[in-house]
Coordinates of C-alpha atoms and ligand atoms in Angstrom, one line a residue:
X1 CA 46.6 21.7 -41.0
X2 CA 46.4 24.5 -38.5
X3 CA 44.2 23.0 -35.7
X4 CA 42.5 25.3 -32.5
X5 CA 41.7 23.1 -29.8
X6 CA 39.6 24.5 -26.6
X7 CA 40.0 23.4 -23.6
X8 CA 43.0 21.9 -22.3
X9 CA 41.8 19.8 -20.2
X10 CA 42.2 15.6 -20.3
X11 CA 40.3 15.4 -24.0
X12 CA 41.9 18.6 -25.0
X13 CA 44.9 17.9 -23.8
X14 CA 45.9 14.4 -25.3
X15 CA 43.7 15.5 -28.6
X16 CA 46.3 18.5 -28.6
X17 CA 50.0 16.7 -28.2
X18 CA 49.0 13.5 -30.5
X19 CA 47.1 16.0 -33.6
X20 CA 50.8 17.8 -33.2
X21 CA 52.4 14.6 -33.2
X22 CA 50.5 13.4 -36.4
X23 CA 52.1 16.9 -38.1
X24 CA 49.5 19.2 -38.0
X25 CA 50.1 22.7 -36.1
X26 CA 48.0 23.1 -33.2
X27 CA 47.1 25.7 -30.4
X28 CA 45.8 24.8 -27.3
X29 CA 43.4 27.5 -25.9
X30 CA 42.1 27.8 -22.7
X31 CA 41.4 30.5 -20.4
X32 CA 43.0 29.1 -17.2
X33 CA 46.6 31.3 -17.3
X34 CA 48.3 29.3 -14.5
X35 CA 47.5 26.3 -16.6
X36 CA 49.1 27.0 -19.7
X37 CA 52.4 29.0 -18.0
X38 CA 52.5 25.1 -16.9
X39 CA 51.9 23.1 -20.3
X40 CA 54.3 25.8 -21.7
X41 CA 57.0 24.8 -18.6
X42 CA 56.3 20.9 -19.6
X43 CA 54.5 20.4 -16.8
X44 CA 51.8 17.6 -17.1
X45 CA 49.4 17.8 -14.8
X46 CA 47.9 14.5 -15.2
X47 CA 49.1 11.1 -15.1
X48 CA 49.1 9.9 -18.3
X49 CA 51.5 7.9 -20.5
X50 CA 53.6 9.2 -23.5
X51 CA 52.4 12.6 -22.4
X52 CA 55.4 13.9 -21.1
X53 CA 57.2 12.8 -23.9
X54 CA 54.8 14.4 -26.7
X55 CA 54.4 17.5 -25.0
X56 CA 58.5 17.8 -24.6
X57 CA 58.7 16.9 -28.1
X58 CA 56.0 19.6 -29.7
X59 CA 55.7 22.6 -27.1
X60 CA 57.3 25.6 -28.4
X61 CA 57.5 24.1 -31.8
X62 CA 53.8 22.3 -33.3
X63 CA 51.9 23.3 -30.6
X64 CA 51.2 26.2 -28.7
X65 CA 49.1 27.8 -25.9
X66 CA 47.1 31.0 -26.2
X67 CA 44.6 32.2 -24.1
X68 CA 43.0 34.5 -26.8
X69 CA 40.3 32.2 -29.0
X70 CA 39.0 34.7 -31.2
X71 CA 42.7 35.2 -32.4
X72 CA 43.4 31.4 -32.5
X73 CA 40.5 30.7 -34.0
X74 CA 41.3 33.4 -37.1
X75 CA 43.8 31.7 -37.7
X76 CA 43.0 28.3 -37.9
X77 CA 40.9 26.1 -40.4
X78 CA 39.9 23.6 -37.9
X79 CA 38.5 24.4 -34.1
X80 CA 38.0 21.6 -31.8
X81 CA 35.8 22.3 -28.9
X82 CA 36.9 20.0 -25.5
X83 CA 35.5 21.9 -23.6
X84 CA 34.3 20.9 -19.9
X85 CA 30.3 19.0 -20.2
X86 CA 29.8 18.7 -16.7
X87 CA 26.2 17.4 -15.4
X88 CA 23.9 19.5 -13.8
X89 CA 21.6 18.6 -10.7
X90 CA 18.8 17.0 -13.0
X91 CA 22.2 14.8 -14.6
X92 CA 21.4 16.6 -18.2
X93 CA 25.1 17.3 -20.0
X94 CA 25.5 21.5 -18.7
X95 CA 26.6 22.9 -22.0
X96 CA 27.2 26.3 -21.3
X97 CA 31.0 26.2 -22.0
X98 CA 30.1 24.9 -25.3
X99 CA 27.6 27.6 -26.1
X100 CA 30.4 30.2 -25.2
X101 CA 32.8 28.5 -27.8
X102 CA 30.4 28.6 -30.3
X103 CA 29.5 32.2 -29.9
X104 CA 33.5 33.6 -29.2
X105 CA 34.3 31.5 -32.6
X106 CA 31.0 33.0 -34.5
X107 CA 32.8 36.4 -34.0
X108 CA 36.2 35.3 -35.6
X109 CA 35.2 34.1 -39.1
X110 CA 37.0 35.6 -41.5
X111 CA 37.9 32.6 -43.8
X112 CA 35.8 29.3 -43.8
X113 CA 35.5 27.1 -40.3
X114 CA 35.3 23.6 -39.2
X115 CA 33.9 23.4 -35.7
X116 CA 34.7 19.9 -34.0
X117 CA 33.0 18.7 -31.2
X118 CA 35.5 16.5 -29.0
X119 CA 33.9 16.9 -25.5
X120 CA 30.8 14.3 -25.0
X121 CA 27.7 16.2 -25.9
X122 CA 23.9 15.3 -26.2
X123 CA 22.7 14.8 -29.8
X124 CA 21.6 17.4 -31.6
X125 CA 24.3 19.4 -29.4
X126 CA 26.1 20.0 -33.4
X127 CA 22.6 21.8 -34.7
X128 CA 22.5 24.1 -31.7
X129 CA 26.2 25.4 -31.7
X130 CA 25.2 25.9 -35.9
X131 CA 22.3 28.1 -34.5
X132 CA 24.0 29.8 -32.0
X133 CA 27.0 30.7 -34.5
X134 CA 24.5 32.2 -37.3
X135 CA 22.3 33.7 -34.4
X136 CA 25.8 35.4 -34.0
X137 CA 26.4 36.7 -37.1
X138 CA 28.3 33.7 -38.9
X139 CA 27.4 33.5 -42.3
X140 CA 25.8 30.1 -43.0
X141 CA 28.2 29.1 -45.9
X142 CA 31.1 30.2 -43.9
X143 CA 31.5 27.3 -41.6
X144 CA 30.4 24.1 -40.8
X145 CA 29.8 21.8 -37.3
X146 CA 31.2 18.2 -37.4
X147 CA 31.1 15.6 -34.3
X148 CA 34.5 13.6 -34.0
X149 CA 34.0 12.4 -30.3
X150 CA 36.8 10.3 -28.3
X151 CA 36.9 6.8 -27.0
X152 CA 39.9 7.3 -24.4
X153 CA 40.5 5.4 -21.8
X154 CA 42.6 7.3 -19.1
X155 CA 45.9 6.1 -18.6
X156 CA 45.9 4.5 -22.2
X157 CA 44.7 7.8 -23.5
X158 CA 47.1 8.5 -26.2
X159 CA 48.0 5.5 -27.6
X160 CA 44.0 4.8 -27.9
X161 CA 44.5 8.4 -29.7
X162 CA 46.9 6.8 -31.5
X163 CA 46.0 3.4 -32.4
X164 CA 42.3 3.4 -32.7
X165 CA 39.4 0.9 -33.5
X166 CA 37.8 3.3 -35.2
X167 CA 37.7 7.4 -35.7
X168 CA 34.2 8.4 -36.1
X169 CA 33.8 11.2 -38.0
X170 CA 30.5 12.9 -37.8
X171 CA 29.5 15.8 -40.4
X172 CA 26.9 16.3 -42.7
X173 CA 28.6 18.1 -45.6
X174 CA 31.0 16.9 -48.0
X175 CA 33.7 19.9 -47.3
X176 CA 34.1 19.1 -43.7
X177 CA 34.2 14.8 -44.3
X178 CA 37.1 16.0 -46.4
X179 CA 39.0 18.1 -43.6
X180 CA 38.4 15.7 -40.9
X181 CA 39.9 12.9 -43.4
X182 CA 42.3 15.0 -44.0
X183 CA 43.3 15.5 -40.2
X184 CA 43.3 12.0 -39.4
X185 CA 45.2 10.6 -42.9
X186 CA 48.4 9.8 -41.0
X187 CA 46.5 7.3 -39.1
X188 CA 44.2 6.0 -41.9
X189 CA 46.7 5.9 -44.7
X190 CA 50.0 4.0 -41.9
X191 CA 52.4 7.0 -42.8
X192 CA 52.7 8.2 -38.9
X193 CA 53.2 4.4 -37.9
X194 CA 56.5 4.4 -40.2
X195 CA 57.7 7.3 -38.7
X196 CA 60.8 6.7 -36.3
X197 CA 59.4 8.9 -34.0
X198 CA 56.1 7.1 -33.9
X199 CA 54.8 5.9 -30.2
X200 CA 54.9 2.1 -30.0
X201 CA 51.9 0.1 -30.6
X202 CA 50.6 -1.4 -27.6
X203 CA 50.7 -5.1 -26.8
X204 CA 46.9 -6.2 -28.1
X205 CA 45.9 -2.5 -29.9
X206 CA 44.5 -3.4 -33.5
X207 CA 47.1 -4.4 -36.3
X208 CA 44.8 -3.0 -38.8
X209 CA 44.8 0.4 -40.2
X210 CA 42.3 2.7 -38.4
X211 CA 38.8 2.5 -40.1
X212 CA 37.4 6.6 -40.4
X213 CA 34.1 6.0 -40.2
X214 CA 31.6 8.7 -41.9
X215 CA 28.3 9.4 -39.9
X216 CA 25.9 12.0 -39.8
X217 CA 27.1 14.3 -37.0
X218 CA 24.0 13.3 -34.9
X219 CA 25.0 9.4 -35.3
X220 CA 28.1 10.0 -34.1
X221 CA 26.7 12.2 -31.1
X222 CA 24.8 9.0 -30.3
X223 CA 27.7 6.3 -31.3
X224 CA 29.7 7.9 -28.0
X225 CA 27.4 7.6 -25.7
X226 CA 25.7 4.4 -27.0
X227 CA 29.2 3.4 -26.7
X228 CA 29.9 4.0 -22.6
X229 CA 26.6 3.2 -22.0
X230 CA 26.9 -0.4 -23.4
X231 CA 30.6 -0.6 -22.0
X232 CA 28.7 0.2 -18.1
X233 CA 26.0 -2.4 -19.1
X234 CA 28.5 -5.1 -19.6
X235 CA 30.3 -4.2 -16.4
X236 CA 27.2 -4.3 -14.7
X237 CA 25.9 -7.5 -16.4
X238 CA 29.4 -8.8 -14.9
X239 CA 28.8 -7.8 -11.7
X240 CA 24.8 -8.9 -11.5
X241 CA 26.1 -12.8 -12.6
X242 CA 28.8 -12.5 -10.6
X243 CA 26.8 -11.9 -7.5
X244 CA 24.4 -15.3 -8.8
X245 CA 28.2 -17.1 -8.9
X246 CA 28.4 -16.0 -4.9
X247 CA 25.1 -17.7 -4.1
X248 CA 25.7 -20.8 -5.8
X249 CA 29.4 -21.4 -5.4
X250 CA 30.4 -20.9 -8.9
X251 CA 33.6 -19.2 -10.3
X252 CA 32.5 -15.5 -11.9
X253 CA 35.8 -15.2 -13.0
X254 CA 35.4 -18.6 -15.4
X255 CA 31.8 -17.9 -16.2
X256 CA 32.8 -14.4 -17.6
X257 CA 35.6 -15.8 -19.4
X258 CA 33.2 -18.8 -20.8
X259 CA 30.8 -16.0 -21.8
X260 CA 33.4 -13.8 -23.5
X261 CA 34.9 -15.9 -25.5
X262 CA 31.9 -16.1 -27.6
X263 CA 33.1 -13.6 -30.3
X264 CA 29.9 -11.9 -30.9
X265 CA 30.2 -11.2 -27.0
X266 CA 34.2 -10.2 -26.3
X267 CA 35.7 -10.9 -23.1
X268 CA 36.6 -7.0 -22.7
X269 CA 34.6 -5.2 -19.8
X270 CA 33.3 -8.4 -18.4
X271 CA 35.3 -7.8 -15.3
X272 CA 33.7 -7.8 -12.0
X273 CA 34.5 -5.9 -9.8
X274 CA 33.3 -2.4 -7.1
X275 CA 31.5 -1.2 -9.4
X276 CA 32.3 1.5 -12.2
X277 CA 33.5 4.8 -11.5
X278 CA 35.4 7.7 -13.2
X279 CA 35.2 11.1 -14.9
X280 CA 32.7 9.2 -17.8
X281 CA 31.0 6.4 -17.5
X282 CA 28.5 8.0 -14.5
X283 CA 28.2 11.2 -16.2
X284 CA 27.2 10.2 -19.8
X285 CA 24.7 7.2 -18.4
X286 CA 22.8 9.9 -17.1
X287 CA 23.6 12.2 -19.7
X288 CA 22.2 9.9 -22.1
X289 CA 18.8 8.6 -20.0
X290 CA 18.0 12.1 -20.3
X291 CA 18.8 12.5 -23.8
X292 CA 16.4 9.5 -24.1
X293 CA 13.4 10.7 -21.5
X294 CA 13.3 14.2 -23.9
X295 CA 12.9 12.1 -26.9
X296 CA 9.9 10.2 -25.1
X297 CA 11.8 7.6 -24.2
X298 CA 11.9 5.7 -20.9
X299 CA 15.3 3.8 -21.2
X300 CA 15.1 1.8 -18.0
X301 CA 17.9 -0.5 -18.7
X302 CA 20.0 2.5 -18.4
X303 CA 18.4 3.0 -14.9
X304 CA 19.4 -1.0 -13.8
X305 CA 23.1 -0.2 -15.3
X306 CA 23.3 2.4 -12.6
X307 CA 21.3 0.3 -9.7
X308 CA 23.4 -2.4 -9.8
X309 CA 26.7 -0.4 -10.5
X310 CA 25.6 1.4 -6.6
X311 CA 24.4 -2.1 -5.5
X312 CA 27.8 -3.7 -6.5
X313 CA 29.9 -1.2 -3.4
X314 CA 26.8 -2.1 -0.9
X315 CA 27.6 -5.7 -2.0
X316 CA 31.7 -5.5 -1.1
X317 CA 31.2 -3.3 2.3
X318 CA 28.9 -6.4 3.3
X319 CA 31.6 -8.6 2.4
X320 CA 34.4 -6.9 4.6
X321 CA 31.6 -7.2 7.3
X322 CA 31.2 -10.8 7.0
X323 CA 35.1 -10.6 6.7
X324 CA 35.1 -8.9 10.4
X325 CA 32.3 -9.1 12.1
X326 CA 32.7 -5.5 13.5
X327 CA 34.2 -2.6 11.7
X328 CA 34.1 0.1 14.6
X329 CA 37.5 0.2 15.2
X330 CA 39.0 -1.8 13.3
X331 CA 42.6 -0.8 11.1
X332 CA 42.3 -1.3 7.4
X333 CA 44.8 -1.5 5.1
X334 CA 43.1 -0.2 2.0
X335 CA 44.8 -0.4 -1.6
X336 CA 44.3 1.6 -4.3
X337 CA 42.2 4.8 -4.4
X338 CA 41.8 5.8 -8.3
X339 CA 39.1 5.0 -9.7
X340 CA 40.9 2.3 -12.0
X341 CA 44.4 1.3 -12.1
X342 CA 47.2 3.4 -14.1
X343 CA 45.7 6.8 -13.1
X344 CA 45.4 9.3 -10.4
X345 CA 42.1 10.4 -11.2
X346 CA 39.8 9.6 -8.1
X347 CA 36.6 11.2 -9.9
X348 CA 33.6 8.8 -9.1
X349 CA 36.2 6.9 -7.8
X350 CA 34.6 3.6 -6.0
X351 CA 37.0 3.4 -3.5
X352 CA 37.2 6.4 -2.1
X353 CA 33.3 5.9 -1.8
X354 CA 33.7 2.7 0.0
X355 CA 36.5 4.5 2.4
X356 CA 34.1 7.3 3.0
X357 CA 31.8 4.1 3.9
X358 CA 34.1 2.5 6.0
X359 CA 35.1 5.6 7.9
X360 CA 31.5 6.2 8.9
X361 CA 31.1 2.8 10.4
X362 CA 34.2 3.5 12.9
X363 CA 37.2 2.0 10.9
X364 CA 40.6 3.3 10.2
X365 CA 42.0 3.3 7.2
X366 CA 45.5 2.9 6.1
X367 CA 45.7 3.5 2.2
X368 CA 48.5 3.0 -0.9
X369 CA 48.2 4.3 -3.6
X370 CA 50.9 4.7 -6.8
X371 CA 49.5 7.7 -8.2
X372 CA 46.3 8.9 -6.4
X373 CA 47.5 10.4 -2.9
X374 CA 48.5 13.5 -3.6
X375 CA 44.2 14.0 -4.9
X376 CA 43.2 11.3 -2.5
X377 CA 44.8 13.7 0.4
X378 CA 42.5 16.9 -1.1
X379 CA 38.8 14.7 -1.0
X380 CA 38.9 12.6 2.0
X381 CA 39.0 13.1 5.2
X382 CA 42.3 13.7 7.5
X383 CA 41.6 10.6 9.3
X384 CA 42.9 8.9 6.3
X385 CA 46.3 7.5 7.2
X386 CA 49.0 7.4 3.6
X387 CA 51.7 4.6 3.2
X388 CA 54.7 4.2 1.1
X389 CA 54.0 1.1 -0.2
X390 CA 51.4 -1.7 0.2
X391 CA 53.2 -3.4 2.8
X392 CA 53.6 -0.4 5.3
X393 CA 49.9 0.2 4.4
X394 CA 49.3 -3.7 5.8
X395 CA 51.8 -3.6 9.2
X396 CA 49.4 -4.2 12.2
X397 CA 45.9 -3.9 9.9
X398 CA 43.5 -6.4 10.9
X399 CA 42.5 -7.0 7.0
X400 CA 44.0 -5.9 3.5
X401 CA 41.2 -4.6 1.4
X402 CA 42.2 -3.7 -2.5
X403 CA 39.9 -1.8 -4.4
X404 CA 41.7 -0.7 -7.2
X405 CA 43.2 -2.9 -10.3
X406 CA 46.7 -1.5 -10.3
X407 CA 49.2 -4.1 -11.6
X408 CA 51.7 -3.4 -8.9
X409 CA 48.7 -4.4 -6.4
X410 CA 48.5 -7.7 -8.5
X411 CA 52.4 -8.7 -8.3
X412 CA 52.9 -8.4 -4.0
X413 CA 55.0 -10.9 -1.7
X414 CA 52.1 -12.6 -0.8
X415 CA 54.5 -14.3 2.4
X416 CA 55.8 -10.5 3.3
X417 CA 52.4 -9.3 3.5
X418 CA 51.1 -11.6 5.0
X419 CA 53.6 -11.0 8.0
X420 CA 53.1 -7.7 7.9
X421 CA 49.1 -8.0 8.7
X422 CA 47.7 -8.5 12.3
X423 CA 45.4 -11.2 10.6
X424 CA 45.9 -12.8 7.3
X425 CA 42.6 -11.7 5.9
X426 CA 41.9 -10.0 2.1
X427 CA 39.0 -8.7 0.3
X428 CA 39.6 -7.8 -2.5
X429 CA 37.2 -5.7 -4.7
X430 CA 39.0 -6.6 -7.9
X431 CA 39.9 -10.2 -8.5
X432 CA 43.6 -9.6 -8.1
X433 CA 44.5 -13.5 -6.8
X434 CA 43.7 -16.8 -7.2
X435 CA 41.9 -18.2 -4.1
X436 CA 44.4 -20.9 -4.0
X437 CA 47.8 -19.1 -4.3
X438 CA 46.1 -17.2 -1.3
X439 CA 45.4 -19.8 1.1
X440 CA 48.8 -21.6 0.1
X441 CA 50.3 -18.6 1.5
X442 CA 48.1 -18.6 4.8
X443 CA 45.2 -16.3 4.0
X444 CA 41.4 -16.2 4.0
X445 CA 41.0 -14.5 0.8
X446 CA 37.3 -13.0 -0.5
X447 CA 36.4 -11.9 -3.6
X448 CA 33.9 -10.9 -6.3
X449 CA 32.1 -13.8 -7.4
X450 CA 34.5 -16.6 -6.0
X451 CA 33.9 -19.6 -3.6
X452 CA 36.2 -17.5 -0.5
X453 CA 39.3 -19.5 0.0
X454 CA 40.7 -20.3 3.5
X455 CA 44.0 -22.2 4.7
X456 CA 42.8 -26.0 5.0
X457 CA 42.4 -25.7 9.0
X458 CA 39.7 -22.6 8.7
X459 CA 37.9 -24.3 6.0
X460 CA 34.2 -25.2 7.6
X461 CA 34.5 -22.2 9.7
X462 CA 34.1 -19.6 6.8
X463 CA 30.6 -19.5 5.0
X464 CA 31.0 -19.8 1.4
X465 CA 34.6 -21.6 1.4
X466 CA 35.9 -24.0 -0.9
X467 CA 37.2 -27.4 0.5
X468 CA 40.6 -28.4 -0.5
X469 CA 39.3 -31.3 -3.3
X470 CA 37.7 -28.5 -4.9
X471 CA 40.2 -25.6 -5.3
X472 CA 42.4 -28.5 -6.5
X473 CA 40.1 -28.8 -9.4
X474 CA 39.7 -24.9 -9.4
X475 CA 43.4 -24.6 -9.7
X476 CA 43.3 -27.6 -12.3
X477 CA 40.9 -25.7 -14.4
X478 CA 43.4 -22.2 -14.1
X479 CA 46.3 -24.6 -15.5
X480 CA 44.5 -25.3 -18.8
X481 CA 43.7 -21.6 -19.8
Ligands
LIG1 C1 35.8 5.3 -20.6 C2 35.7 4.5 -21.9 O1 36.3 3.2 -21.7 C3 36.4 5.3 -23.0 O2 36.3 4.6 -24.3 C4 35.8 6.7 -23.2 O3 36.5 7.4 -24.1 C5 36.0 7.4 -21.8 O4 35.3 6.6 -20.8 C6 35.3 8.8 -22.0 O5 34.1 8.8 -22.2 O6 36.0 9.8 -22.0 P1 37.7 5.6 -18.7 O7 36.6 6.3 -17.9 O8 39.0 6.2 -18.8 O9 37.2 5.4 -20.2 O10 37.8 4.2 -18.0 P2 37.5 2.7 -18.3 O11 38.8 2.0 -18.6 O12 36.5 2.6 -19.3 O13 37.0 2.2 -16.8 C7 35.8 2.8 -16.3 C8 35.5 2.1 -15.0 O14 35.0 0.8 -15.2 C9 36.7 2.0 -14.0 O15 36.2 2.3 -12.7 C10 37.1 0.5 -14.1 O16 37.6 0.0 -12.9 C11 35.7 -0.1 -14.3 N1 35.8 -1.4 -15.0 C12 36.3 -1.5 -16.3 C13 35.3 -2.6 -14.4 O17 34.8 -2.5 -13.2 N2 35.3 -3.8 -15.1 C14 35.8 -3.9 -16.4 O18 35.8 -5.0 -16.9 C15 36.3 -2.7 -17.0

C-alpha cells in the first residue's frame, strides 16, 4: 500500500522505516529540509535501535522523503498524521499542526483517503480533522478519519512497532477497518516474522500473533492515553509504597515484586525509582486531566499521579542530603542524564531536574552518560563537568549519585569505583545494587525504598541501616528468586 506519513519526527520516524519494512511504500513528509537531506544521507538523528539498519535498508528504495504533502498525499491511499502535539501553557494537547495536516490534505483528494492519526491526540481530536477536511472542500464520501495510536517505548521503539501486544485500530467505517487491516496483515497474519530479513524478536516480547483490535476511533483516542496514564499510576503507586518501605524498614524492591506477581497486577512499571519523566508520560497526564475537566470531570487521581511523581525527586535530593550533610560545595559524580536508560532523550528528564537542583544548592557535578551528553551539554548549565566513563566521573567525588537505569550503570567494578571516589558513598535513584554486594565492597549505599546498607563498622552510625544478621537474611531471600 502507498502510505504518507507526516511528520518525521520519533513517531513518524520509526512508524515510517518499520511500515516500509512490512512492504508497503511509504513517504515520509515533513517540512524541515535540513532534516530530510539527513534521513535521505542515513543519518539518524535519534538513538534508537534497528533504526540505522531499517533506514539503510529502505531509503532510496520503499521509502522516501518529500517535503511537498499535497503531492504525497495525491498519491497515496493512506496518510498518517505524526505530527508534533505539544502542550500548551493550560497543559491541553496544542493541535495546531494537526489542524494544518488536515486542511493541506483536504485540498489533495482526488481519489478516496484514509487519514490516520499516529501522534497522541485528545478524543474527539478524529471528528474535528473530519470537519475541518469537509469545511475545506473534501467531499464527505471521499475520505475517512481512523485513530491507530502508538504504544512505543523509546529505545525499544521499533521492535514494540514490530512485535506488539496489540494494534488498536480505531475507525468507524467498515472501508477504512479494512485498510488499516490491510496495513498491518504482515504482523497479524506471521508472514513478516518468516521473512529472513525480519528484525529479531526481543527476549520477553509476546510469542503470540499481534491481536488488531477494532474500536471506535474515539475508544482508541482514549485507549492511548488511558494507557500512559495507568502506566504513570503504577509508577507512582510504586514510588508512594516505596517511600512507606523507607519508614518502616521494609524492602520496596520485594514488596513490588510480591505485588506483581499477582497476575491480574504484572510486575511491569512497578519500579521505583526518581520519578517519571520523558517526551510522554508528563504531557499526556495533563493532556488527558484536561480532556477529563471539559467533559465535567474532575479526575483527581490523575492530579496525585503527578504530586507524587514531583514529590518522588524532592524525596531523593533529601536523601543525598542526609547522605552529606552539606551540599554547598560538594563534587558529585552524577550518572546518567536521559530520562530512562537506552536513550538520549533528556525531555522531562528527572535527572537533569535533580542536577539543576543540586547545582542551585552549591554542588558540582561530574556526569556520564552513554548517550545523553551531547543534548545534556545544550540544557544545562556550563558548570556541568562531562566524563568518559563512570569511573572518571567518580575520581575525587565525595558521593556517586545514579539517576538513570542504564544497564552499563548496573554492571560497574564496584572495587574500581570505589577507589576512584573520595568517599565510598552511593545514592542511587534507581535500584541498580543490592545493599549487600555494596557494603561487601566498602560502601554506604542508599536507595529507593531499601533499609541503606553500610560496611559492618558504620552500621549504628547511619539512620535507617540494616545490621549484618539482617542483610544476611535479605541476601538469603535474593538467593531464592
Ligand atoms: C511511554 C510508554 O511506555 C509507551 O507505551 C508510549 O507509547 C510512549 O510513552 C508514548 O506515549 O509515546 P517512553 O516515554 O518511551 O514510553 O518511556 P517508558 O519506558 O514508558 O518510561 C517512562 C518513564 O518512566 C521513564 O522516566 C522511566 O525511567 C520511568 N519508569 C518506568 C519508572 O520510573 N519505573 C518503571 O517501572 C518504569
Amino acid at each position: 500500500m502507498r502510505i504518507a506519513i507526516v511528520g518525521s519526527g520519533y513517531v513518524g520516524l520509526v512508524t515510517g522505516v518499520c511500515l516500509a519494512d512490512l512492504g508497503h511504500e511509504v513517504v515520509l513528509v515533513d517540512n524541515d529540509t535540513a532534516k530530510l537531506a539527513a534521513l535521505q544521507r542515513g543519518e539518524v538523528p535519534i538513538h534508537e535501535k534497528f533504526l540505522p539498519e531499517l533506514l539503510a535498508r529502505h531509503r532510496g528504495g520503499r521509502l522516501r522523503f518529500s517535503v511537498d504533502l499535497a503531492a504525497s498525499a495525491r498519491d497515496c491511499e493512506a496518510v498518517f498524521i505524526a505530527v508534533g502535539t505539544p502542550p500548551t501553557e493550560q497543559g491541553d494537547a496544542d493541535l495546531s499542526y494537526v489542524e494544518s495536516v488536515a486542511r493541506d490534505v483536504s485540498g489533495s483528494i482526488s481519489s478516496y483517503k484514509l487519514v490516520v492519526e499516529k501522534s497522541t491526540v485528545p478524543v474527539y481530536t478524529s471528528g474535528w480533522i473530519r470537519r475541518i477536511m469537509l469545511r475545506n472542500g473534501a467531499k464527505a464520501d471521499s475520505f475517512d478519519v481512523a485513530s491507530n495510536p502508538e504504544f512505543l517505548r523509546e529505545g525499544t521503539a521499533v521492535t514494540d512497532f514490530l512485535y506488539p501486544d496489540r494494534i488498536v485500530a480505531g475507525s468507524d467505517t467498515e472501508r477504512s477497518s479494512k485498510i488499516l487491516r490491510q496495513i498491518y496483515e504482515p504482523l497479524t497474519s506471521g508472514r513478516y516474522y518468516s521473512e529472513a530479513h525480519a528484525v529479531p524478536r526481543p527476549e520477553g516480547a509476546p510469542t503470540h500473533l499481534p491481536p488488531l483490535m477494532l474500536t471506535s476511533a474515539k475508544s482508541a483516542e482514549l485507549i492511548k492515553h488511558a494507557s500512559n496514564a495507568f502506566l504513570a499510576m503504577k509508577i507512582s503507586f510504586a514510588n508512594a509504597v516505596a517511600s512507606v518501605c523507607e519508614s518502616v524498614g521494609a524492602d520496596a524492591k520485594q514488596v513490588c515484586q510480591g505485588i506483581g506477581m499477582d497476575a491480574r497486577i504484572g510486575s511491569r512499571f512497578l519500579n521505583p525509582g526518581i520519578g517519571y519523566g520523558g517526551s510522554c508520560f508528563p504531557k499526556d497526564l495533563l493532556a488527558f486531566r484536561s480532556v477529563a475537566r471539559e467533559c465535567g470531570l474532575d479526575f483527581r487521581l490523575l492530579d496525585e499521579v503527578i504530586r507524587i511523581n514531583e514529590e518522588q525527586r524532592q524525596r531523593f535530593l533529601r536523601k543525598v542530603r542526609s547522605a552529606l550533610w552539606t551540599l554547598r560545595g560538594k563534587r558529585l559524580a552524577v550518572l546518567g542524564l536521559a530520562f530512562k536508560g537506552g536513550t538520549d532523550d533528556i525531555r522531562e528528564s528527572p535527572a537533569i531536574l535533580l542536577i539543576q537542583a543540586l547545582l542551585q544548592e552549591g554542588s558540582q557535578v561530574v556526569a556520564h552518560d552513554p548517550a545523553a551528553m551531547p543534548r545534556a551539554k545544550e540544557a544545562l548549565p556550563a558548570a556541568v563537568e562531562y566524563a568518559a566513563n563512570p569511573y572518571d566521573a567518580a575520581r575525587g567525588a565525595d558521593a556517586l549519585l545514579i539517576l538513570t537505569e542504564w544497564e552499563e550503570d548496573a554492571q560497574l567494578d564496584l572495587a574500581r569505583l570505589a577507589q576512584e571516589l573520595k568517599y565510598p558513598i552511593v545514592v542511587d535513584g534507581r535500584n541498580l545494587y543490592e545493599g549487600s554486594l555494596m557494603a561487601q565492597h566498602g560502601f554506604t549505599y542508599y536507595s529507593v525504598g531499601r533499609p541503606t546498607a553500610a560496611p559492618e563498622e558504620h552500621v549504628g552510625s547511619i539512620p535507617g541501616s540494616i545490621p549484618k544478621a539482617d542483610r544476611k537474611e535479605a541476601v538469603g531471600a535474593e538467593g531464592e528468586r
